[in-house]
Amino acid sequence: MAVCALKVFFLTITLFLFAIISPSKAALDAHYYDQTCPQAEKIIAETVCNASVHDPKVPARILRMFFHDCFIRGCDASLLLDSTPGNQAEKDGPPNIPVRSFYVIDEAKAKLEMACPQTVSCADVVAIAAREVVIMSGGPYWNVLKGRKDGRTSKAADTVNLPAPTFNVSQLIQSFAKRGLGVKDLVALSGGHTLGFSHCSSFEARLRNFSSVHDIDPSIAVDFADNLKKKCLKPNREHNAGQFLDSTSSTFDNDYYKQVVKGKGVFGSDQALLGDYRTKWIVEAFARDQGLFFREFTASMVKIGNVRVIDNGEVRDKCRVVN
C-alpha cells in the first residue's frame, strides 16, 4: 500500500533522529535490534499498517492487546499463547475474549523470522505494534525500549487481575499501583479508550436497575443514557450492539476526556475518573490540552512497557506456542 509505505518512510526518518538524541536504559534498550535486526520496526510498521487498511478495528485491538498483556505478568507476550489440553491460556479468559487481531502479530513475526531468525521477541513485536497503531491513528510517537523476552506461562485464571469496566477509582488506583503505576498513569493510559468500541455487555448494567436508589447510573448524562438504551436494551438490540468509546473513535486524540467531562464516559470506570478528586483535575487538564495528554500518554506507555521485565524467558519462533 502506498499510504503505508509513506508512513513507514517517515517513521524511518523519525527513528534515525531519535537514535541520535535518545539515551538507552540498562534492562531495555531503544537500540536493542540496531545490529541484529535493523529492519524490525519497519517490518512491524508495514504489517500493522496494511492490516489496518483492510480492517479498521485493528488499531484498537492491538492497543488493547498491549495493555492486557502487560497487566498480567508484565509485557511478556503471555496473552498470545494458545490454550492447550492441559491449560486454558490468558486469551481465553473472559476479559480477553474481545481481544482479537492476533493474526497481525503472527504475520509480523513470520516476516521477522525470515529476515532475522530467533531474534525479535513476540513481546517486543506487540510493544512496537502498539506504538504504530497510535501513530497511524493520529497520535504521538515515542521511542519503544526493546529487549523483552517471551514468557512461558499463560493462565486464564490470572485475567481476574485485569481492571474491570465497573471499577471505582480506588480499585483502579490499587490495580495500577500493583504494577508500579501512579494516578497520572491511570488517567493517561485510560485515554487509550479514544480508540475502540465496546459491546453492550460491558456497560449495560449502568442503564437499568443500577442500584436500590437509582435506575440509571446517576453519573451518566441523561441524553447519552437514552441513546445507549436504544442500542442495548433487550429484546430488540442488534447482534454485536454497542458503543464507540468516544465520538472520534478512529482517531487518537483527547476526545475521550471531553466526553467524560460531559458525562458521556461509556464504562463506569471511565466516568468514575471525573467523580473523584484524585483524578478529576487530570481528566479536565487532558480535556483542555491534547498536547499535555500526548506527553503524559507516551511517558506512561514507556513506563507500563517496563513492568516486570523478565530476563529468563525466550524468543519464541511462533507467538502462539512456546519453543
mmCIF file with all atom_site columns, C-alpha atoms in Angstrom, residues 138 252-255 258 285-295:
data_model
loop_
_atom_site.group_PDB
_atom_site.id
_atom_site.type_symbol
_atom_site.label_atom_id
_atom_site.label_alt_id
_atom_site.label_comp_id
_atom_site.label_asym_id
_atom_site.label_entity_id
_atom_site.label_seq_id
_atom_site.pdbx_PDB_ins_code
_atom_site.Cartn_x
_atom_site.Cartn_y
_atom_site.Cartn_z
_atom_site.occupancy
_atom_site.B_iso_or_equiv
_atom_site.pdbx_formal_charge
_atom_site.auth_seq_id
_atom_site.auth_comp_id
_atom_site.auth_asym_id
_atom_site.auth_atom_id
_atom_site.pdbx_PDB_model_num
ATOM 1  C CA . GLY A 1 138 ? -3.007  10.480 14.570 1.00 0.00 ? 138 GLY A CA 1
ATOM 2  C CA . PHE A 1 252 ? -6.204  9.066  18.587 1.00 0.00 ? 252 PHE A CA 1
ATOM 3  C CA . ASP A 1 253 ? -6.968  12.376 20.299 1.00 0.00 ? 253 ASP A CA 1
ATOM 4  C CA . ASN A 1 254 ? -8.228  13.789 23.606 1.00 0.00 ? 254 ASN A CA 1
ATOM 5  C CA . ASP A 1 255 ? -11.935 13.493 22.763 1.00 0.00 ? 255 ASP A CA 1
ATOM 6  C CA . LYS A 1 258 ? -14.034 15.686 26.599 1.00 0.00 ? 258 LYS A CA 1
ATOM 7  C CA . ALA A 1 285 ? -6.471  19.063 32.125 1.00 0.00 ? 285 ALA A CA 1
ATOM 8  C CA . PHE A 1 286 ? -6.257  16.447 29.368 1.00 0.00 ? 286 PHE A CA 1
ATOM 9  C CA . ALA A 1 287 ? -9.638  17.542 28.003 1.00 0.00 ? 287 ALA A CA 1
ATOM 10 C CA . ARG A 1 288 ? -8.305  21.099 27.666 1.00 0.00 ? 288 ARG A CA 1
ATOM 11 C CA . ASP A 1 289 ? -4.835  20.297 26.353 1.00 0.00 ? 289 ASP A CA 1
ATOM 12 C CA . GLN A 1 290 ? -4.288  17.496 23.846 1.00 0.00 ? 290 GLN A CA 1
ATOM 13 C CA . GLY A 1 291 ? -0.537  18.126 23.786 1.00 0.00 ? 291 GLY A CA 1
ATOM 14 C CA . LEU A 1 292 ? -0.366  17.550 27.537 1.00 0.00 ? 292 LEU A CA 1
ATOM 15 C CA . PHE A 1 293 ? -2.301  14.285 27.151 1.00 0.00 ? 293 PHE A CA 1
ATOM 16 C CA . PHE A 1 294 ? 0.041   13.116 24.389 1.00 0.00 ? 294 PHE A CA 1
ATOM 17 C CA . ARG A 1 295 ? 3.131   13.837 26.511 1.00 0.00 ? 295 ARG A CA 1
#
